[in-house]
Tab-separated table of C-alpha atoms in Angstrom:
chain	number	residue	atom	x	y	z
M	1	MET	CA	7.073	-6.308	-9.231
M	2	PRO	CA	6.405	-7.826	-5.790
M	3	LEU	CA	5.547	-11.512	-5.771
M	4	SER	CA	3.412	-13.832	-3.702
M	5	VAL	CA	5.295	-17.110	-3.401
M	6	THR	CA	3.515	-20.305	-2.398
M	7	THR	CA	5.541	-23.363	-1.445
M	8	HIS	CA	4.042	-26.850	-1.457
M	9	SER	CA	5.676	-29.188	1.028
M	10	SER	CA	4.937	-32.661	2.340
M	11	ASN	CA	7.096	-32.167	5.438
M	12	ALA	CA	6.405	-28.563	6.428
M	13	SER	CA	4.312	-28.242	9.566
M	14	LEU	CA	3.187	-25.646	12.026
M	15	SER	CA	6.015	-26.498	14.392
M	16	SER	CA	8.686	-26.484	11.703
M	17	LEU	CA	7.564	-23.051	10.522
M	18	SER	CA	7.687	-21.683	14.047
M	19	SER	CA	11.138	-23.080	14.755
M	20	GLY	CA	12.656	-22.544	11.325
M	21	VAL	CA	11.890	-18.839	11.031
M	22	GLY	CA	12.759	-16.242	13.629
M	23	SER	CA	10.107	-13.915	15.011
M	24	GLY	CA	10.648	-10.881	13.697
M	25	SER	CA	-18.593	-2.247	-5.090
M	26	GLY	CA	-20.849	-2.511	-7.686
M	27	VAL	CA	-19.172	-4.981	-10.011
M	28	SER	CA	-20.394	-7.769	-12.232
M	29	THR	CA	-20.272	-11.333	-10.920
M	30	PRO	CA	-17.374	-13.270	-12.448
M	31	THR	CA	-17.949	-16.654	-14.092
M	32	ALA	CA	-15.723	-19.703	-14.213
M	33	SER	CA	-15.584	-19.494	-18.008
M	34	ALA	CA	-13.766	-16.188	-17.687
M	35	LEU	CA	-10.648	-17.957	-16.479
M	36	SER	CA	-7.919	-18.305	-19.069
M	37	LEU	CA	-6.426	-21.738	-19.736
M	38	SER	CA	-2.965	-20.652	-18.642
M	39	THR	CA	-4.189	-19.279	-15.315
M	40	ALA	CA	-6.411	-22.295	-14.677
M	41	SER	CA	-3.444	-24.589	-15.282
M	42	LEU	CA	-1.349	-22.587	-12.831
M	43	LEU	CA	-3.996	-22.762	-10.122
M	44	LYS	CA	-4.622	-26.486	-10.650
M	45	LYS	CA	-0.908	-27.197	-10.424
M	46	ALA	CA	-0.794	-25.330	-7.142
M	47	ALA	CA	-3.395	-27.712	-5.695
M	48	TYR	CA	-1.624	-31.013	-6.401
M	49	HIS	CA	-0.104	-31.367	-2.955
M	50	GLY	CA	-3.095	-30.179	-0.936
M	51	ALA	CA	-3.739	-27.065	1.091
M	52	GLU	CA	-2.747	-28.375	4.486
M	53	ASP	CA	1.012	-28.112	3.820
M	54	ARG	CA	1.017	-24.725	2.117
M	55	ILE	CA	3.427	-21.991	3.190
M	56	VAL	CA	2.633	-18.570	1.717
M	57	LEU	CA	5.236	-15.807	1.344
M	58	ASP	CA	4.367	-12.255	0.281
M	59	ILE	CA	7.722	-10.702	-0.625
M	60	GLY	CA	7.712	-6.909	-0.794
M	61	SER	CA	10.369	-4.199	-0.970
M	62	PHE	CA	9.821	-3.136	2.654
M	63	SER	CA	8.671	-6.299	4.397
M	64	CYS	CA	8.032	-9.992	3.869
M	65	LYS	CA	4.898	-11.708	5.194
M	66	VAL	CA	4.869	-15.443	5.900
M	67	GLY	CA	2.183	-17.782	7.161
M	68	LEU	CA	0.231	-20.974	6.575
M	69	SER	CA	-2.605	-21.177	4.084
M	70	TRP	CA	-5.297	-22.135	6.595
M	71	GLU	CA	-4.609	-19.100	8.779
M	72	PRO	CA	-6.635	-15.900	8.195
M	73	THR	CA	-3.649	-13.525	8.415
M	74	PRO	CA	0.138	-13.772	8.008
M	75	ARG	CA	1.888	-15.282	11.004
M	76	ARG	CA	4.996	-13.089	10.853
M	77	THR	CA	6.102	-9.918	9.091
M	78	TYR	CA	9.840	-9.454	8.555
M	79	ILE	CA	11.995	-6.577	7.428
M	80	PRO	CA	14.199	-7.423	4.403
M	81	GLY	CA	17.436	-7.727	6.395
M	82	VAL	CA	15.962	-10.389	8.619
M	83	ALA	CA	14.206	-12.108	5.742
M	84	GLU	CA	17.462	-12.594	3.830
M	85	LYS	CA	18.937	-14.527	6.738
M	86	LYS	CA	15.897	-16.498	7.815
M	87	LEU	CA	14.392	-17.585	4.518
M	88	GLY	CA	17.337	-19.907	3.970
M	89	CYS	CA	15.446	-22.381	6.142
M	90	ALA	CA	13.142	-23.035	3.165
M	91	ASN	CA	15.581	-25.728	2.016
M	92	GLY	CA	14.697	-27.714	5.109
M	93	PHE	CA	11.022	-27.796	4.160
M	94	HIS	CA	11.702	-30.108	1.176
M	95	ALA	CA	9.178	-28.220	-0.936
M	96	LYS	CA	8.021	-30.239	-3.944
M	97	SER	CA	7.068	-27.171	-5.944
M	98	ILE	CA	6.984	-23.382	-5.749
M	99	SER	CA	4.383	-21.206	-7.472
M	100	PHE	CA	5.219	-17.584	-8.320
M	101	VAL	CA	2.215	-15.287	-8.705
M	102	PRO	CA	2.293	-11.492	-9.330
M	103	ALA	CA	1.223	-9.720	-6.156
M	104	SER	CA	-1.344	-7.654	-8.092
M	105	PHE	CA	-2.963	-10.817	-9.453
M	106	ALA	CA	-2.974	-12.443	-6.015
M	107	ALA	CA	-4.600	-9.336	-4.518
M	108	LEU	CA	-7.371	-9.445	-7.137
M	109	LEU	CA	-7.948	-13.136	-6.387
M	110	ALA	CA	-8.619	-12.189	-2.766
M	111	THR	CA	-11.639	-10.125	-3.879
M	112	GLY	CA	-13.180	-12.885	-5.984
M	113	GLN	CA	-12.931	-10.855	-9.194
M	114	THR	CA	-11.362	-11.887	-12.493
M	115	ILE	CA	-11.278	-8.409	-14.081
M	116	GLY	CA	-9.566	-5.412	-12.561
M	117	LEU	CA	-7.112	-2.553	-12.842
M	118	VAL	CA	-4.838	-3.106	-9.858
M	119	LEU	CA	-2.617	-0.437	-8.337
M	120	ASP	CA	-0.058	-1.996	-6.009
M	121	CYS	CA	1.581	0.857	-4.103
M	122	GLY	CA	4.179	-0.451	-1.686
M	123	TYR	CA	7.303	1.096	-0.216
M	124	GLN	CA	9.656	1.642	-3.174
M	125	GLU	CA	7.372	1.832	-6.219
M	126	ALA	CA	3.791	1.723	-7.449
M	127	CYS	CA	2.789	-0.729	-10.168
M	128	ALA	CA	-0.446	-0.643	-12.177
M	129	LEU	CA	-1.444	-3.919	-13.843
M	130	SER	CA	-4.489	-4.753	-15.969
M	131	ILE	CA	-6.050	-8.179	-15.406
M	132	TYR	CA	-8.792	-9.430	-17.718
M	133	GLY	CA	-10.431	-12.840	-17.444
M	134	SER	CA	-7.868	-13.806	-14.783
M	135	LEU	CA	-5.094	-13.143	-17.298
M	136	PRO	CA	-2.471	-10.583	-16.178
M	137	LEU	CA	-1.755	-8.314	-19.156
M	138	ILE	CA	1.927	-7.688	-18.510
M	139	ALA	CA	2.226	-5.542	-21.648
M	140	CYS	CA	-0.507	-3.308	-20.202
M	141	SER	CA	1.316	-2.390	-17.024
M	142	LYS	CA	3.421	0.462	-15.722
M	143	SER	CA	5.586	1.157	-12.683
M	144	VAL	CA	6.533	4.511	-11.190
M	145	PRO	CA	8.986	5.227	-8.348
M	146	LEU	CA	6.358	6.815	-6.101
M	147	ALA	CA	5.371	5.003	-2.941
M	148	GLY	CA	5.670	4.874	0.836
M	149	TYR	CA	9.369	5.750	0.894
M	150	HIS	CA	8.701	9.075	-0.821
M	151	VAL	CA	5.853	9.883	1.563
M	152	SER	CA	8.140	9.123	4.515
M	153	LYS	CA	10.933	11.247	3.060
M	154	ARG	CA	8.710	14.296	2.560
M	155	LEU	CA	7.113	13.839	5.987
M	156	LYS	CA	10.520	13.821	7.634
M	157	GLU	CA	11.582	16.966	5.773
M	158	LEU	CA	8.391	18.806	6.737
M	159	VAL	CA	8.512	17.787	10.388
M	160	CYS	CA	12.163	18.838	10.657
M	161	GLN	CA	11.330	22.200	9.078
M	162	TYR	CA	8.005	23.060	10.713
M	163	GLY	CA	7.892	20.859	13.806
M	164	HIS	CA	8.668	22.236	17.262
M	165	ILE	CA	10.037	20.361	20.238
M	166	VAL	CA	8.122	20.819	23.485
M	167	ASN	CA	9.099	19.359	26.839
M	168	ASN	CA	7.046	17.110	29.059
M	169	THR	CA	6.938	18.702	32.491
M	170	LEU	CA	7.871	15.964	34.949
M	171	GLY	CA	5.175	15.124	37.461
M	172	THR	CA	2.451	17.095	35.674
M	173	SER	CA	0.357	16.707	32.582
M	174	SER	CA	1.225	20.164	31.267
M	175	ILE	CA	3.529	20.814	28.345
M	176	GLU	CA	5.630	23.898	28.048
M	177	VAL	CA	7.294	25.155	24.906
M	178	SER	CA	10.977	24.324	24.588
M	179	SER	CA	13.570	26.909	23.686
M	180	HIS	CA	15.451	24.563	21.337
M	181	ASP	CA	16.764	26.347	18.279
M	182	HIS	CA	16.123	24.913	14.831
M	183	HIS	CA	19.413	23.000	14.655
M	184	GLN	CA	18.726	21.279	17.961
M	185	VAL	CA	15.226	20.370	16.808
M	186	VAL	CA	16.577	18.794	13.622
M	187	ASP	CA	19.222	16.912	15.597
M	188	ILE	CA	16.627	15.430	17.962
M	189	LEU	CA	14.323	14.431	15.110
M	190	GLN	CA	17.127	12.920	13.038
M	191	LYS	CA	17.941	10.610	15.939
M	192	ALA	CA	14.365	9.313	16.089
M	193	SER	CA	13.997	5.649	15.124
M	194	ASP	CA	12.520	4.341	11.873
M	195	THR	CA	9.674	2.918	13.934
M	196	PHE	CA	8.841	6.433	15.126
M	197	TRP	CA	8.655	7.777	11.569
M	198	GLU	CA	6.592	4.851	10.260
M	199	THR	CA	4.185	5.163	13.188
M	200	LEU	CA	3.967	8.914	12.633
M	201	LYS	CA	3.215	8.378	8.943
M	202	ALA	CA	0.439	5.913	9.765
M	203	THR	CA	-0.992	8.349	12.317
M	204	ILE	CA	-1.070	11.763	10.652
M	205	VAL	CA	-0.740	11.300	6.864
M	206	VAL	CA	-4.092	11.796	5.104
M	207	ALA	CA	-4.854	12.380	1.421
M	208	TYR	CA	-6.798	15.631	1.058
M	209	PRO	CA	-9.813	15.024	-1.250
M	210	THR	CA	-8.894	17.835	-3.692
M	211	ARG	CA	-5.900	19.927	-4.659
M	212	LYS	CA	-5.115	22.743	-2.268
M	213	ASP	CA	-2.426	25.401	-2.105
M	214	TRP	CA	-0.734	24.863	1.249
M	215	GLN	CA	1.744	27.727	0.783
M	216	SER	CA	-0.346	30.059	2.934
M	217	HIS	CA	-0.149	27.544	5.765
M	218	HIS	CA	3.638	27.397	5.394
M	219	THR	CA	3.845	31.184	5.651
M	220	SER	CA	1.464	31.329	8.596
M	221	THR	CA	3.466	28.759	10.529
M	222	CYS	CA	6.746	30.582	9.916
M	223	LYS	CA	5.537	34.154	10.577
M	224	ASN	CA	2.970	33.736	13.312
M	225	ASP	CA	4.353	30.581	14.893
M	226	SER	CA	0.741	29.378	15.003
M	227	VAL	CA	1.882	25.891	15.882
M	228	HIS	CA	2.269	27.136	19.461
M	229	ASP	CA	-1.286	28.429	19.672
M	230	GLU	CA	-2.565	26.117	22.393
M	231	ALA	CA	-6.071	27.611	22.136
M	232	ASP	CA	-6.579	25.724	18.865
M	233	THR	CA	-5.612	22.114	19.558
M	234	SER	CA	-6.949	21.032	16.145
M	235	ALA	CA	-4.143	22.982	14.458
M	236	TYR	CA	-1.407	20.581	15.525
M	237	TYR	CA	-0.505	17.089	16.695
M	238	ASP	CA	1.574	16.381	19.788
M	239	VAL	CA	3.644	13.243	19.206
M	240	THR	CA	5.921	11.763	21.864
M	241	ILE	CA	9.530	11.121	20.836
M	242	ASP	CA	10.952	10.036	24.196
M	243	SER	CA	10.433	10.585	27.918
M	244	PHE	CA	11.454	14.239	27.724
M	245	ASN	CA	10.520	15.479	24.253
M	246	VAL	CA	7.287	15.856	22.336
M	247	VAL	CA	7.182	17.118	18.758
M	248	ARG	CA	4.357	19.496	17.889
M	249	ILE	CA	3.404	19.187	14.220
M	250	PRO	CA	0.944	21.337	12.213
M	251	THR	CA	-1.956	19.250	10.912
M	252	TRP	CA	-1.430	20.385	7.323
M	253	VAL	CA	1.918	18.564	7.267
M	254	GLY	CA	0.078	15.242	6.964
M	255	TYR	CA	-1.791	16.448	3.864
M	256	VAL	CA	1.313	17.836	2.168
M	257	ALA	CA	3.221	14.596	2.761
M	258	ALA	CA	0.548	12.615	0.874
M	259	ASP	CA	0.540	15.138	-2.000
M	260	VAL	CA	3.916	13.828	-3.172
M	261	LEU	CA	2.087	10.884	-4.758
M	262	PHE	CA	0.023	13.182	-6.997
M	263	GLU	CA	2.318	16.138	-7.735
M	264	GLY	CA	4.784	14.216	-9.876
M	265	ASN	CA	8.472	13.409	-9.532
M	266	GLU	CA	11.371	14.710	-11.628
M	267	GLU	CA	10.048	12.797	-14.651
M	268	GLY	CA	6.511	14.081	-14.085
M	269	GLU	CA	5.205	10.656	-13.069
M	270	THR	CA	2.163	10.446	-10.788
M	271	LEU	CA	-0.153	7.730	-9.486
M	272	GLN	CA	-3.092	9.030	-11.528
M	273	GLY	CA	-0.929	9.178	-14.642
M	274	CYS	CA	0.280	5.631	-14.026
M	275	LEU	CA	-3.287	4.322	-13.836
M	276	LEU	CA	-4.533	6.188	-16.919
M	277	ASP	CA	-1.501	5.214	-19.009
M	278	THR	CA	-2.046	1.568	-18.075
M	279	LEU	CA	-5.747	1.801	-18.921
M	280	LEU	CA	-5.109	3.330	-22.355
M	281	LYS	CA	-2.657	0.542	-23.194
M	282	CYS	CA	-5.557	-1.926	-23.025
M	283	HIS	CA	-7.944	-2.709	-25.873
M	284	VAL	CA	-10.766	-0.190	-26.160
M	285	THR	CA	-13.412	-2.871	-25.511
M	286	THR	CA	-11.947	-3.740	-22.112
M	287	ARG	CA	-11.412	-0.246	-20.703
M	288	LEU	CA	-14.897	0.316	-19.273
M	289	GLU	CA	-14.834	-2.917	-17.278
M	290	LEU	CA	-11.339	-2.208	-16.019
M	291	ILE	CA	-12.032	1.333	-14.818
M	292	GLN	CA	-15.155	0.077	-13.043
M	293	ASN	CA	-13.021	-2.447	-11.165
M	294	ILE	CA	-10.027	-0.593	-9.734
M	295	LEU	CA	-8.318	-2.283	-6.801
M	296	LEU	CA	-5.846	-0.551	-4.503
M	297	CYS	CA	-3.423	-2.773	-2.622
M	298	GLY	CA	-0.097	-2.384	-0.848
M	299	GLY	CA	0.673	-0.678	2.434
M	300	THR	CA	0.717	2.877	1.061
M	301	CYS	CA	-2.892	2.451	-0.137
M	302	SER	CA	-3.888	2.356	3.536
M	303	ILE	CA	-3.550	6.166	3.622
M	304	PRO	CA	-7.017	7.531	4.508
M	305	GLY	CA	-8.754	9.378	1.670
M	306	LEU	CA	-6.550	7.908	-1.064
M	307	GLU	CA	-9.480	6.568	-3.127
M	308	ASP	CA	-11.315	9.904	-3.239
M	309	ARG	CA	-8.155	11.842	-4.053
M	310	LEU	CA	-7.182	9.386	-6.783
M	311	ARG	CA	-10.631	9.653	-8.377
M	312	TYR	CA	-10.382	13.464	-8.329
M	313	GLU	CA	-6.860	13.469	-9.799
M	314	MET	CA	-7.731	11.026	-12.602
M	315	GLN	CA	-10.716	13.146	-13.640
M	316	HIS	CA	-8.668	16.340	-13.433
M	317	LEU	CA	-5.804	14.831	-15.459
M	318	ALA	CA	-8.110	13.579	-18.222
M	319	ASP	CA	-9.745	17.012	-18.550
M	320	GLU	CA	-6.402	18.811	-18.461
M	321	HIS	CA	-4.511	16.949	-21.209
M	322	SER	CA	-5.699	16.698	-24.813
M	323	ASN	CA	-3.822	13.419	-25.370
M	324	LEU	CA	-6.091	11.803	-22.740
M	325	LYS	CA	-9.292	12.849	-24.518
M	326	SER	CA	-10.296	9.207	-25.011
M	327	ALA	CA	-10.327	8.717	-21.248
M	328	ARG	CA	-12.625	11.642	-20.378
M	329	LYS	CA	-15.857	9.647	-20.635
M	330	LEU	CA	-14.330	6.728	-18.766
M	331	VAL	CA	-13.127	8.619	-15.698
M	332	SER	CA	-16.697	9.541	-14.786
M	333	LYS	CA	-17.358	5.817	-14.272
M	334	ILE	CA	-14.496	5.118	-11.872
M	335	ASN	CA	-15.371	2.518	-9.274
M	336	PHE	CA	-13.170	0.885	-6.659
M	337	ILE	CA	-13.517	-2.770	-5.695
M	338	TYR	CA	-14.463	-3.284	-2.080
M	339	SER	CA	-12.248	-5.710	-0.186
M	340	PRO	CA	-12.684	-6.828	3.432
M	341	PHE	CA	-8.933	-7.266	3.780
M	342	GLN	CA	-6.332	-4.658	4.650
M	343	PRO	CA	-4.519	-3.345	1.539
M	344	SER	CA	-1.172	-4.496	2.923
M	345	GLN	CA	-2.419	-8.094	3.331
M	346	GLN	CA	-4.478	-8.573	0.154
M	347	ALA	CA	-1.647	-10.139	-1.855
M	348	TRP	CA	-0.909	-12.631	0.935
M	349	VAL	CA	-4.586	-13.565	1.266
M	350	GLY	CA	-4.826	-14.096	-2.487
M	351	GLY	CA	-1.660	-16.193	-2.422
M	352	ARG	CA	-3.030	-18.531	0.204
M	353	HIS	CA	-6.040	-19.237	-2.019
M	354	SER	CA	-4.108	-19.684	-5.264
M	355	ARG	CA	-4.800	-23.430	-5.069
M	356	LEU	CA	-8.370	-22.795	-6.244
M	357	ASN	CA	-9.086	-23.256	-9.952
M	358	THR	CA	-11.810	-20.604	-9.900
M	359	ALA	CA	-11.911	-17.148	-8.398
M	360	LEU	CA	-15.690	-17.343	-8.032
M	361	TYR	CA	-15.386	-19.506	-4.921
M	362	LEU	CA	-13.347	-16.786	-3.239
M	363	LYS	CA	-16.261	-14.367	-3.504
M	364	TRP	CA	-18.601	-16.881	-1.893
M	365	MET	CA	-16.058	-17.630	0.808
M	366	TRP	CA	-15.628	-14.126	2.227
M	367	LEU	CA	-19.267	-13.154	1.774
M	368	ILE	CA	-20.488	-16.053	3.940
């Protein structure tokens, strides 16, 4: 499970951080009494050395975010390879204490809520965690290996199979279809950088609101070569690879890439199944409040349309399986917590405020 790590240091400063690390919805109002003693003790301990010297690290499987607690957003974002080398400088900060907080709990803190069913979908895995009265219920949690990596993998496979390379005509704005055969197309795409694929994923991947059979689109693209139909520009994306090549991608590829999160892997695990299994692990008296306070965090939850698709899939799954009969009335009351922060930064924002001994103040803070 990803962690938000907060270090408390008497010597750390803005300059030392800059030099030491390379660049690289309708919910009930929480009350202070809802905080558990263990969580309150943790948050009070985190405040002993003041907020002015706080360094906040959000350590994920794909990237690590670092910044100072008084800043609104992380100062730097590092890939893991760089983070392993650079984070050794933490010894030079002479930190007096380090607080480890589950990323899901930190993300919920950022919304000002003390009750929630949090789905943290990052790069390697998705983790659902129930939090009640500011107490993370670790026994009521579940992780599945479905996340951004799997979306990227399917997107790459689809683009290599159905994408077409077109050439930029030098000196003009026109684009003419290239005569590259399929093997040449795959070779060009395989050489594209990771940055290209991540940017492409952020640009074209969208979660379709309902289930749809895309097989007819596959057949149409193969038989009619409709991706080359320049009369219908809404049928494809043109994405630049380099100075000479542009890849033309059917629009449905973005929808199919996102479907991997809901179709199930080899073990039949899905995001909707992960959430419902976690919910049913909780006591029956807490389930209604939890399903009315679902929070999505993590970079993969930035995919447009994910909330609507997840609501549809949870309702469909509960109606489809008899062993989920107890969840059928609950899924009609699904509600997602609104957060003003980006899903990828919610855990970091919550970590920087972990010094507070009440989550209620957080709600006041970002509503002002």
